[in-house]
């Protein structure tokens, strides 16, 4: 049996008291990144997966009788946290932490698990908290509705929002201290039927990938992209839906070509990460400082390279194109499904086809897919020995996936393509011409990554179309 002296305060704090009491989990110690716990049944795989998912640690279990665990829990946790399932089935997560400590715990857990977003959602009887990890939402806490008001108020205070305003959406920002660095968190509130929904977008610069070679380009694509980054003027467009990694690709491109001799300026909505040495501005629609007006101002600032967060209308498109035709390299994004559709989108906005043909030099479409965790290779090897397929490991939270990579579709605008675009020839003719030069669709790039063992069929087929 374990001595109480082996249980440290830091280890106890890893698992919330109510979680420990509800499931009879006694956290004992950390050894080389593995959390040692005592539970009634060490073969309870669901519980072990749950502990690993919540804590982010590998888990090793020791089997201890339930009455011994409960007795130890009452010793190591404060007395007002003694509300096990048997003692209190109503308030499952009525932990002794204040809303301040609880919100901090939720945010710290999300950062540790590399979550991009945290969703706080109030329903009729339940207050749900979910993390978005590698593009997928996962429920982390399901609390009584009564916990929603204090939690939401705490977040709004941290973000400098009006806690009394519950009828209108609000936006704010939190600078959250984490391991000696400040993590920026964007906060958005939205009134819903049973209260406010809050989404926190975690902008952890330590996770920002600025190395072009590590983003996911195939070797031939990387060479094409690098070549176009060196052109003196013209427009490079990145397309894809929200959350497909367009901003990261643009930041990596700017980081690649940044030098003391170049004046690089960006206009964004909002600025997601501050990049050293680059002049970044945020749109302010309430005072009329939108993408178009910012571009006009930029052209009076002697720029070499301009990045426009998004082309949303004809005015912005025309100013960006004019800048690209007068000696500036312009980067921007569009919301289209593939690279060829970006041409149609600009023309539909009212831009003359000959201007699109003259200005656009490269169009990139992209999607993000989850990467297969290294444990899957190990699992397959083990499967040959015992005939079983394992579901994953604590590192990938038993999903079988860890991290994401981008699928890229590149459309360099050759002289032949420019001629077709200028004649407004249509997508099919443009695609046929592009295929003569080795054009690969998003689906075809995805299939290459399946062959390389980087991702799975499910991921590629979900994120791409024929």
Short mmCIF file of C-alpha atoms in Angstrom, two decimals:
data_model
loop_
_atom_site.label_atom_id
_atom_site.label_comp_id
_atom_site.label_asym_id
_atom_site.label_seq_id
_atom_site.Cartn_x
_atom_site.Cartn_y
_atom_site.Cartn_z
CA UNK A 1 0.00 0.00 0.00
CA UNK A 2 1.15 3.54 -0.73
CA UNK A 3 2.35 5.84 2.00
CA UNK A 4 0.67 9.23 2.22
CA UNK A 5 4.10 10.83 2.16
CA UNK A 6 4.50 9.66 -1.46
CA UNK A 7 1.55 11.80 -2.56
CA UNK A 8 2.59 15.37 -3.37
CA UNK A 9 0.47 18.50 -3.45
CA UNK A 10 1.45 19.15 -7.07
CA UNK A 11 0.32 15.68 -8.12
CA UNK A 12 -2.99 16.01 -6.29
CA UNK A 13 -3.70 19.28 -8.13
CA UNK A 14 -3.53 17.52 -11.51
CA UNK A 15 -6.97 15.93 -11.09
CA UNK A 16 -9.93 18.07 -9.91
CA UNK A 17 -11.26 16.84 -6.55
CA UNK A 18 -14.74 16.04 -7.81
CA UNK A 19 -13.34 14.02 -10.69
CA UNK A 20 -11.17 12.13 -8.20
CA UNK A 21 -14.07 11.41 -5.81
CA UNK A 22 -16.61 10.57 -8.53
CA UNK A 23 -14.33 8.01 -10.13
CA UNK A 24 -12.20 6.99 -7.12
CA UNK A 25 -8.92 8.16 -8.67
CA UNK A 26 -6.01 8.73 -6.30
CA UNK A 27 -3.16 10.62 -8.04
CA UNK A 28 0.08 9.48 -6.43
CA UNK A 29 3.14 10.82 -8.20
CA UNK A 30 4.70 11.80 -11.51
CA UNK A 31 7.60 9.74 -12.79
CA UNK A 32 9.30 10.78 -16.04
CA UNK A 33 6.12 12.20 -17.51
CA UNK A 34 3.92 9.31 -16.38
CA UNK A 35 1.15 9.90 -13.85
CA UNK A 36 0.87 7.07 -11.34
CA UNK A 37 -2.68 6.65 -10.02
CA UNK A 38 -4.53 4.26 -7.77
CA UNK A 39 -7.93 3.04 -8.99
CA UNK A 40 -10.20 0.14 -7.98
CA UNK A 41 -9.74 -1.69 -11.30
CA UNK A 42 -6.46 -1.18 -13.12
CA UNK A 43 -7.94 -2.82 -16.23
CA UNK A 44 -10.62 -0.14 -16.58
CA UNK A 45 -9.38 1.12 -19.96
CA UNK A 46 -12.14 3.70 -20.35
CA UNK A 47 -11.21 5.35 -17.07
CA UNK A 48 -7.50 5.23 -17.90
CA UNK A 49 -8.14 6.84 -21.28
CA UNK A 50 -10.28 9.48 -19.56
CA UNK A 51 -7.52 10.31 -17.04
CA UNK A 52 -4.90 10.54 -19.81
CA UNK A 53 -7.16 12.73 -21.93
CA UNK A 54 -7.94 15.16 -19.10
CA UNK A 55 -4.41 15.39 -17.69
CA UNK A 56 -2.33 15.09 -20.86
CA UNK A 57 0.01 12.59 -19.16
CA UNK A 58 0.76 8.95 -19.78
CA UNK A 59 -1.00 6.96 -17.06
CA UNK A 60 0.06 3.93 -15.05
CA UNK A 61 -2.48 2.39 -12.69
CA UNK A 62 -2.10 0.49 -9.44
CA UNK A 63 -5.10 -1.47 -8.15
CA UNK A 64 -6.22 -0.45 -4.67
CA UNK A 65 -9.48 -1.31 -2.82
CA UNK A 66 -12.17 1.39 -3.15
CA UNK A 67 -12.48 2.02 0.58
CA UNK A 68 -8.74 2.66 0.88
CA UNK A 69 -8.81 5.09 -2.07
CA UNK A 70 -11.78 6.99 -0.63
CA UNK A 71 -10.08 7.24 2.75
CA UNK A 72 -6.89 8.59 1.18
CA UNK A 73 -8.83 11.05 -0.99
CA UNK A 74 -10.44 12.53 2.11
CA UNK A 75 -6.99 13.02 3.59
CA UNK A 76 -5.28 14.67 0.62
CA UNK A 77 -8.13 16.86 -0.63
CA UNK A 78 -9.76 19.68 1.37
CA UNK A 79 -12.72 18.58 3.45
CA UNK A 80 -15.24 20.64 1.49
CA UNK A 81 -14.45 18.65 -1.66
CA UNK A 82 -15.78 15.36 -0.22
CA UNK A 83 -18.79 14.94 -2.50
CA UNK A 84 -18.42 11.57 -4.19
CA UNK A 85 -21.15 10.04 -6.33
CA UNK A 86 -22.45 8.19 -3.33
CA UNK A 87 -22.49 11.34 -1.21
CA UNK A 88 -23.80 13.80 -3.78
CA UNK A 89 -25.17 12.69 -7.13
CA UNK A 90 -26.67 16.06 -8.02
CA UNK A 91 -23.65 18.36 -8.28
CA UNK A 92 -21.14 16.22 -10.16
CA UNK A 93 -18.48 18.89 -10.54
CA UNK A 94 -19.10 20.96 -7.43
CA UNK A 95 -15.39 21.35 -6.73
CA UNK A 96 -13.97 23.63 -4.08
CA UNK A 97 -12.14 25.79 -6.57
CA UNK A 98 -13.45 29.32 -7.10
CA UNK A 99 -14.44 30.39 -10.63
CA UNK A 100 -11.04 32.11 -10.90
CA UNK A 101 -9.15 28.89 -10.25
CA UNK A 102 -11.50 26.82 -12.36
CA UNK A 103 -11.21 29.05 -15.45
CA UNK A 104 -7.44 29.10 -15.05
CA UNK A 105 -7.44 25.30 -14.86
CA UNK A 106 -9.54 25.00 -18.02
CA UNK A 107 -7.30 27.39 -19.98
CA UNK A 108 -4.10 25.78 -18.73
CA UNK A 109 -5.43 22.37 -19.71
CA UNK A 110 -6.30 23.60 -23.20
CA UNK A 111 -2.84 25.08 -23.72
CA UNK A 112 -1.20 21.90 -22.48
CA UNK A 113 -3.23 19.81 -24.92
CA UNK A 114 -2.50 22.20 -27.83
CA UNK A 115 -6.19 23.06 -28.23
CA UNK A 116 -6.94 25.91 -30.64
CA UNK A 117 -10.29 26.86 -29.08
CA UNK A 118 -12.31 26.44 -25.90
CA UNK A 119 -16.13 26.44 -26.12
CA UNK A 120 -18.21 27.33 -23.05
CA UNK A 121 -21.85 26.47 -23.80
CA UNK A 122 -24.91 26.90 -21.61
CA UNK A 123 -27.91 24.61 -22.16
CA UNK A 124 -31.12 24.13 -20.21
CA UNK A 125 -29.61 21.90 -17.50
CA UNK A 126 -25.96 21.54 -18.47
CA UNK A 127 -22.94 23.79 -18.84
CA UNK A 128 -20.62 22.14 -21.35
CA UNK A 129 -16.94 22.88 -21.99
CA UNK A 130 -15.23 21.56 -25.10
CA UNK A 131 -11.72 21.80 -26.54
CA UNK A 132 -10.97 21.88 -30.25
CA UNK A 133 -7.90 19.68 -30.73
CA UNK A 134 -6.46 19.07 -34.20
CA UNK A 135 -9.65 20.49 -35.68
CA UNK A 136 -12.07 18.27 -33.73
CA UNK A 137 -14.20 19.28 -30.74
CA UNK A 138 -13.98 17.10 -27.64
CA UNK A 139 -16.10 17.44 -24.52
CA UNK A 140 -13.96 17.99 -21.44
CA UNK A 141 -16.43 19.00 -18.73
CA UNK A 142 -20.19 18.66 -18.32
CA UNK A 143 -21.21 20.77 -15.34
CA UNK A 144 -24.53 21.74 -13.79
CA UNK A 145 -26.08 24.81 -15.39
CA UNK A 146 -25.62 26.68 -12.10
CA UNK A 147 -21.87 26.85 -12.80
CA UNK A 148 -22.34 28.83 -16.02
CA UNK A 149 -22.96 32.32 -14.65
CA UNK A 150 -19.90 32.60 -12.41
CA UNK A 151 -17.65 31.01 -15.04
CA UNK A 152 -18.86 33.29 -17.83
CA UNK A 153 -18.58 36.37 -15.60
CA UNK A 154 -15.00 35.46 -14.72
CA UNK A 155 -14.03 35.11 -18.38
CA UNK A 156 -15.64 38.44 -19.25
CA UNK A 157 -13.76 40.16 -16.43
CA UNK A 158 -10.47 38.66 -17.67
CA UNK A 159 -11.23 39.91 -21.19
CA UNK A 160 -12.25 43.40 -20.07
CA UNK A 161 -15.85 42.95 -21.23
CA UNK A 162 -19.06 44.33 -19.74
CA UNK A 163 -20.37 41.59 -17.45
CA UNK A 164 -23.82 43.23 -17.30
CA UNK A 165 -24.25 43.17 -21.10
CA UNK A 166 -25.81 39.83 -21.99
CA UNK A 167 -27.97 40.78 -24.95
CA UNK A 168 -25.27 41.65 -27.49
CA UNK A 169 -22.16 39.85 -28.71
CA UNK A 170 -18.86 41.15 -27.35
CA UNK A 171 -15.24 40.66 -28.33
CA UNK A 172 -12.22 40.91 -26.09
CA UNK A 173 -8.72 39.67 -25.44
CA UNK A 174 -6.91 37.94 -22.58
CA UNK A 175 -3.15 37.77 -22.00
CA UNK A 176 -2.76 34.58 -20.05
CA UNK A 177 0.52 33.77 -18.23
CA UNK A 178 1.76 30.27 -18.97
CA UNK A 179 5.23 28.98 -18.12
CA UNK A 180 6.90 32.40 -18.13
CA UNK A 181 5.30 33.49 -21.41
CA UNK A 182 2.12 35.41 -22.21
CA UNK A 183 -0.41 33.54 -24.36
CA UNK A 184 -2.85 35.75 -26.26
CA UNK A 185 -6.46 34.56 -26.19
CA UNK A 186 -9.22 36.04 -28.33
CA UNK A 187 -12.64 36.05 -26.64
CA UNK A 188 -16.04 36.09 -28.34
CA UNK A 189 -19.40 36.05 -26.56
CA UNK A 190 -22.79 35.29 -28.11
CA UNK A 191 -26.27 35.41 -26.51
CA UNK A 192 -28.07 32.07 -26.82
CA UNK A 193 -31.37 30.63 -25.56
CA UNK A 194 -30.08 29.59 -22.13
CA UNK A 195 -27.30 32.11 -21.61
CA UNK A 196 -24.13 33.25 -23.28
CA UNK A 197 -21.84 31.05 -25.31
CA UNK A 198 -18.17 32.00 -25.10
CA UNK A 199 -15.42 30.84 -27.41
CA UNK A 200 -11.76 31.39 -26.56
CA UNK A 201 -9.30 31.25 -29.47
CA UNK A 202 -5.84 30.39 -28.13
CA UNK A 203 -3.07 32.17 -30.02
CA UNK A 204 -0.01 30.45 -28.64
CA UNK A 205 2.93 31.78 -30.62
CA UNK A 206 5.10 28.90 -29.44
CA UNK A 207 2.93 26.62 -31.61
CA UNK A 208 3.13 28.86 -34.69
CA UNK A 209 4.91 27.01 -37.48
CA UNK A 210 6.89 29.46 -39.63
CA UNK A 211 9.12 26.91 -41.36
CA UNK A 212 7.75 26.51 -44.88
CA UNK A 213 9.32 23.08 -45.23
CA UNK A 214 7.28 21.77 -42.29
CA UNK A 215 3.85 23.00 -43.38
CA UNK A 216 3.07 20.08 -45.68
CA UNK A 217 4.16 21.02 -49.21
CA UNK A 218 5.19 18.18 -51.46
CA UNK A 219 8.79 18.67 -52.63
CA UNK A 220 7.80 19.84 -56.11
CA UNK A 221 5.21 22.21 -54.61
CA UNK A 222 7.73 23.66 -52.19
CA UNK A 223 10.05 24.54 -55.08
CA UNK A 224 7.20 26.22 -56.99
CA UNK A 225 6.12 28.24 -53.96
CA UNK A 226 9.67 29.32 -53.14
CA UNK A 227 10.19 30.44 -56.75
CA UNK A 228 7.07 32.61 -56.63
CA UNK A 229 8.08 34.17 -53.32
CA UNK A 230 11.08 35.65 -55.12
CA UNK A 231 9.12 37.45 -57.86
CA UNK A 232 9.36 41.28 -57.65
CA UNK A 233 5.66 41.99 -58.09
CA UNK A 234 2.30 40.32 -58.65
CA UNK A 235 -0.35 38.65 -56.50
CA UNK A 236 -0.24 35.35 -54.61
CA UNK A 237 -3.62 34.12 -53.35
CA UNK A 238 -4.31 31.49 -50.69
CA UNK A 239 -7.81 30.00 -50.64
CA UNK A 240 -9.74 27.69 -48.38
CA UNK A 241 -12.48 27.68 -45.73
CA UNK A 242 -12.15 29.20 -42.27
CA UNK A 243 -9.73 27.22 -40.14
CA UNK A 244 -7.79 25.69 -43.04
CA UNK A 245 -4.49 27.32 -42.07
CA UNK A 246 -4.36 30.14 -44.65
CA UNK A 247 -2.99 32.70 -42.18
CA UNK A 248 -0.23 30.35 -41.04
CA UNK A 249 0.83 29.80 -44.65
CA UNK A 250 0.96 33.54 -45.27
CA UNK A 251 2.90 34.23 -42.06
CA UNK A 252 5.41 31.52 -43.00
CA UNK A 253 5.78 33.04 -46.47
CA UNK A 254 6.40 36.52 -45.06
CA UNK A 255 8.86 35.10 -42.54
CA UNK A 256 10.73 33.37 -45.37
CA UNK A 257 11.20 36.53 -47.46
CA UNK A 258 11.55 39.03 -44.62
CA UNK A 259 14.77 41.05 -44.61
CA UNK A 260 16.01 44.39 -43.33
CA UNK A 261 15.90 45.72 -46.90
CA UNK A 262 12.17 45.15 -47.37
CA UNK A 263 9.20 47.06 -46.04
CA UNK A 264 6.54 44.43 -45.34
CA UNK A 265 3.07 45.62 -44.27
CA UNK A 266 -0.04 43.64 -43.36
CA UNK A 267 -3.67 44.57 -42.74
CA UNK A 268 -5.56 41.88 -40.82
CA UNK A 269 -8.90 41.21 -39.15
CA UNK A 270 -7.71 40.54 -36.53
CA UNK A 271 -3.96 40.25 -36.10
CA UNK A 272 -3.46 36.69 -34.88
CA UNK A 273 0.27 36.75 -34.16
CA UNK A 274 2.78 39.56 -33.97
CA UNK A 275 5.70 38.83 -36.29
CA UNK A 276 8.92 40.65 -35.45
CA UNK A 277 10.13 43.05 -38.14
CA UNK A 278 6.80 43.21 -39.99
CA UNK A 279 4.46 46.21 -39.80
CA UNK A 280 1.01 44.86 -38.91
CA UNK A 281 -2.23 46.82 -38.74
CA UNK A 282 -5.71 45.81 -37.58
CA UNK A 283 -8.90 46.82 -39.39
CA UNK A 284 -11.22 49.10 -37.42
CA UNK A 285 -14.56 49.16 -39.23
CA UNK A 286 -16.17 51.43 -36.62
CA UNK A 287 -13.93 54.31 -37.77
CA UNK A 288 -13.92 53.37 -41.45
CA UNK A 289 -10.48 51.76 -41.43
CA UNK A 290 -11.27 48.70 -43.53
CA UNK A 291 -9.14 46.65 -45.93
CA UNK A 292 -9.65 49.08 -48.81
CA UNK A 293 -8.80 52.24 -46.86
CA UNK A 294 -5.81 50.52 -45.25
CA UNK A 295 -4.49 49.52 -48.68
CA UNK A 296 -4.71 53.11 -49.88
CA UNK A 297 -2.75 54.24 -46.82
CA UNK A 298 -0.19 51.46 -47.32
CA UNK A 299 0.59 52.64 -50.85
CA UNK A 300 1.74 55.95 -49.36
CA UNK A 301 4.08 54.12 -46.95
CA UNK A 302 6.66 52.97 -49.55
CA UNK A 303 5.87 49.23 -49.21
CA UNK A 304 7.68 46.40 -50.96
CA UNK A 305 5.37 43.59 -49.85
CA UNK A 306 1.74 43.86 -48.75
CA UNK A 307 -0.44 41.23 -47.11
CA UNK A 308 -4.21 41.78 -47.13
CA UNK A 309 -5.99 39.49 -44.67
CA UNK A 310 -8.88 38.83 -47.04
CA UNK A 311 -10.31 40.15 -50.29
CA UNK A 312 -13.99 40.58 -49.55
CA UNK A 313 -15.24 43.05 -52.17
CA UNK A 314 -14.55 44.62 -55.55
CA UNK A 315 -12.96 47.75 -54.09
CA UNK A 316 -10.38 45.83 -52.06
CA UNK A 317 -9.70 43.48 -54.99
CA UNK A 318 -9.09 46.33 -57.44
CA UNK A 319 -6.75 48.24 -55.12
CA UNK A 320 -4.79 45.05 -54.35
CA UNK A 321 -4.51 44.25 -58.07
CA UNK A 322 -3.41 47.79 -58.87
CA UNK A 323 -0.72 47.51 -56.18
CA UNK A 324 0.47 44.18 -57.62
CA UNK A 325 0.77 45.75 -61.08
CA UNK A 326 2.79 48.73 -59.89
CA UNK A 327 5.81 47.01 -58.41
CA UNK A 328 4.49 45.40 -55.22
CA UNK A 329 4.24 41.77 -54.18
CA UNK A 330 0.76 41.29 -52.74
CA UNK A 331 -0.49 38.35 -50.67
CA UNK A 332 -4.13 37.78 -49.79
CA UNK A 333 -6.81 35.16 -49.14
CA UNK A 334 -10.17 34.22 -50.60
CA UNK A 335 -12.87 31.85 -49.37
CA UNK A 336 -13.18 29.39 -52.26
CA UNK A 337 -13.15 25.61 -52.38
CA UNK A 338 -10.21 25.21 -54.76
CA UNK A 339 -7.54 27.20 -56.55
CA UNK A 340 -9.30 27.52 -59.91
CA UNK A 341 -12.50 28.84 -58.30
CA UNK A 342 -10.52 31.83 -57.00
CA UNK A 343 -10.32 33.15 -60.56
CA UNK A 344 -14.10 32.93 -60.95
CA UNK A 345 -14.57 34.57 -57.55
CA UNK A 346 -12.54 37.65 -58.51
CA UNK A 347 -14.36 37.99 -61.81
CA UNK A 348 -17.74 37.59 -60.07
CA UNK A 349 -16.72 40.45 -57.76
CA UNK A 350 -16.53 42.67 -60.83
CA UNK A 351 -12.79 42.59 -61.56
CA UNK A 352 -12.05 42.58 -65.28
CA UNK A 353 -10.67 39.21 -66.47
CA UNK A 354 -7.65 40.86 -68.14
CA UNK A 355 -6.68 42.42 -64.79
CA UNK A 356 -6.90 39.05 -63.04
CA UNK A 357 -4.77 37.50 -65.77
CA UNK A 358 -2.13 40.24 -65.53
CA UNK A 359 -1.85 40.35 -61.73
CA UNK A 360 -2.31 36.87 -60.27
CA UNK A 361 0.87 34.77 -60.38
CA UNK A 362 0.06 31.86 -58.07
CA UNK A 363 -3.07 30.49 -56.40
CA UNK A 364 -2.88 28.03 -53.51
CA UNK A 365 -5.82 26.07 -52.10
CA UNK A 366 -5.37 24.24 -48.82
CA UNK A 367 -6.96 22.02 -46.19
CA UNK A 368 -5.75 20.66 -42.85
CA UNK A 369 -5.81 16.94 -42.07
CA UNK A 370 -4.79 15.09 -38.93
CA UNK A 371 -1.53 13.16 -38.95
CA UNK A 372 -1.45 9.52 -37.90
CA UNK A 373 0.16 9.18 -34.49
CA UNK A 374 3.41 7.24 -34.29
CA UNK A 375 1.67 4.81 -31.94
CA UNK A 376 -0.34 3.46 -34.87
CA UNK A 377 2.77 2.00 -36.47
CA UNK A 378 3.69 0.43 -33.17
CA UNK A 379 0.12 -0.80 -32.74
CA UNK A 380 0.14 -2.43 -36.17
CA UNK A 381 3.33 -4.26 -35.27
CA UNK A 382 1.78 -5.38 -31.99
CA UNK A 383 -1.39 -6.42 -33.79
CA UNK A 384 0.58 -9.01 -35.74
CA UNK A 385 1.64 -10.52 -32.42
CA UNK A 386 -1.63 -10.52 -30.49
CA UNK A 387 -4.26 -10.06 -33.20
CA UNK A 388 -5.57 -6.81 -31.71
CA UNK A 389 -5.59 -3.24 -33.00
CA UNK A 390 -4.91 -0.68 -30.30
CA UNK A 391 -6.90 2.54 -30.22
CA UNK A 392 -4.01 4.91 -29.56
CA UNK A 393 -1.87 6.29 -26.76
CA UNK A 394 -2.01 9.00 -24.15
CA UNK A 395 -0.02 11.35 -26.41
CA UNK A 396 -2.77 11.32 -29.05
CA UNK A 397 -5.49 11.03 -26.37
CA UNK A 398 -6.42 7.63 -27.78
CA UNK A 399 -7.62 9.08 -31.08
CA UNK A 400 -4.88 7.59 -33.27
CA UNK A 401 -3.99 11.08 -34.55
CA UNK A 402 -1.49 13.65 -33.33
CA UNK A 403 -0.96 17.05 -34.96
CA UNK A 404 -2.02 18.23 -38.39
CA UNK A 405 -0.48 18.82 -41.80
CA UNK A 406 -1.67 20.82 -44.78
CA UNK A 407 -2.77 19.54 -48.17
CA UNK A 408 -1.82 22.09 -50.83
CA UNK A 409 -3.12 22.57 -54.36
CA UNK A 410 -0.90 24.93 -56.39
CA UNK A 411 -1.94 26.71 -59.59
CA UNK A 412 0.93 28.72 -61.11
CA UNK A 413 -0.47 31.16 -63.68
CA UNK A 414 1.56 30.47 -66.82
CA UNK A 415 1.34 32.57 -69.98
CA UNK A 416 -1.08 30.01 -71.44
CA UNK A 417 -3.30 30.12 -68.36
CA UNK A 418 -3.19 33.92 -68.28
CA UNK A 419 -4.44 33.98 -71.86
CA UNK A 420 -7.38 31.71 -70.96
CA UNK A 421 -8.20 33.78 -67.87
CA UNK A 422 -8.12 37.01 -69.90
CA UNK A 423 -10.67 35.50 -72.28
CA UNK A 424 -12.82 34.36 -69.32
CA UNK A 425 -12.62 30.83 -70.73
CA UNK A 426 -14.15 29.05 -67.75
CA UNK A 427 -12.89 26.67 -65.09
CA UNK A 428 -12.86 23.49 -67.16
CA UNK A 429 -10.53 24.83 -69.86
CA UNK A 430 -8.28 26.34 -67.20
CA UNK A 431 -8.08 23.01 -65.37
CA UNK A 432 -7.30 21.11 -68.55
CA UNK A 433 -4.44 23.49 -69.31
CA UNK A 434 -3.15 23.32 -65.74
CA UNK A 435 -3.10 19.51 -65.85
CA UNK A 436 -0.72 19.65 -68.80
CA UNK A 437 1.80 21.22 -66.40
CA UNK A 438 1.39 18.60 -63.66
CA UNK A 439 -1.43 20.22 -61.65
CA UNK A 440 -2.42 18.10 -58.61
CA UNK A 441 -5.79 18.54 -56.93
CA UNK A 442 -6.22 18.53 -53.16
CA UNK A 443 -7.55 14.96 -53.35
CA UNK A 444 -4.53 13.80 -55.37
CA UNK A 445 -2.12 15.43 -52.92
CA UNK A 446 -4.02 13.75 -50.08
CA UNK A 447 -3.65 10.36 -51.73
CA UNK A 448 0.11 10.91 -51.93
CA UNK A 449 0.17 11.54 -48.18
CA UNK A 450 -1.88 8.42 -47.53
CA UNK A 451 0.69 6.39 -49.46
CA UNK A 452 3.45 7.95 -47.33
CA UNK A 453 1.66 6.97 -44.12
CA UNK A 454 1.21 10.59 -43.04
CA UNK A 455 -2.57 10.65 -42.84
CA UNK A 456 -5.57 8.39 -43.36
CA UNK A 457 -8.26 7.77 -45.96
CA UNK A 458 -10.91 9.12 -43.62
CA UNK A 459 -9.09 12.42 -43.17
CA UNK A 460 -8.41 13.01 -46.85
CA UNK A 461 -11.86 12.02 -48.08
CA UNK A 462 -13.56 14.16 -45.46
CA UNK A 463 -11.56 17.29 -46.32
CA UNK A 464 -11.37 17.04 -50.12
CA UNK A 465 -13.66 16.52 -53.09
CA UNK A 466 -13.11 15.07 -56.54
#
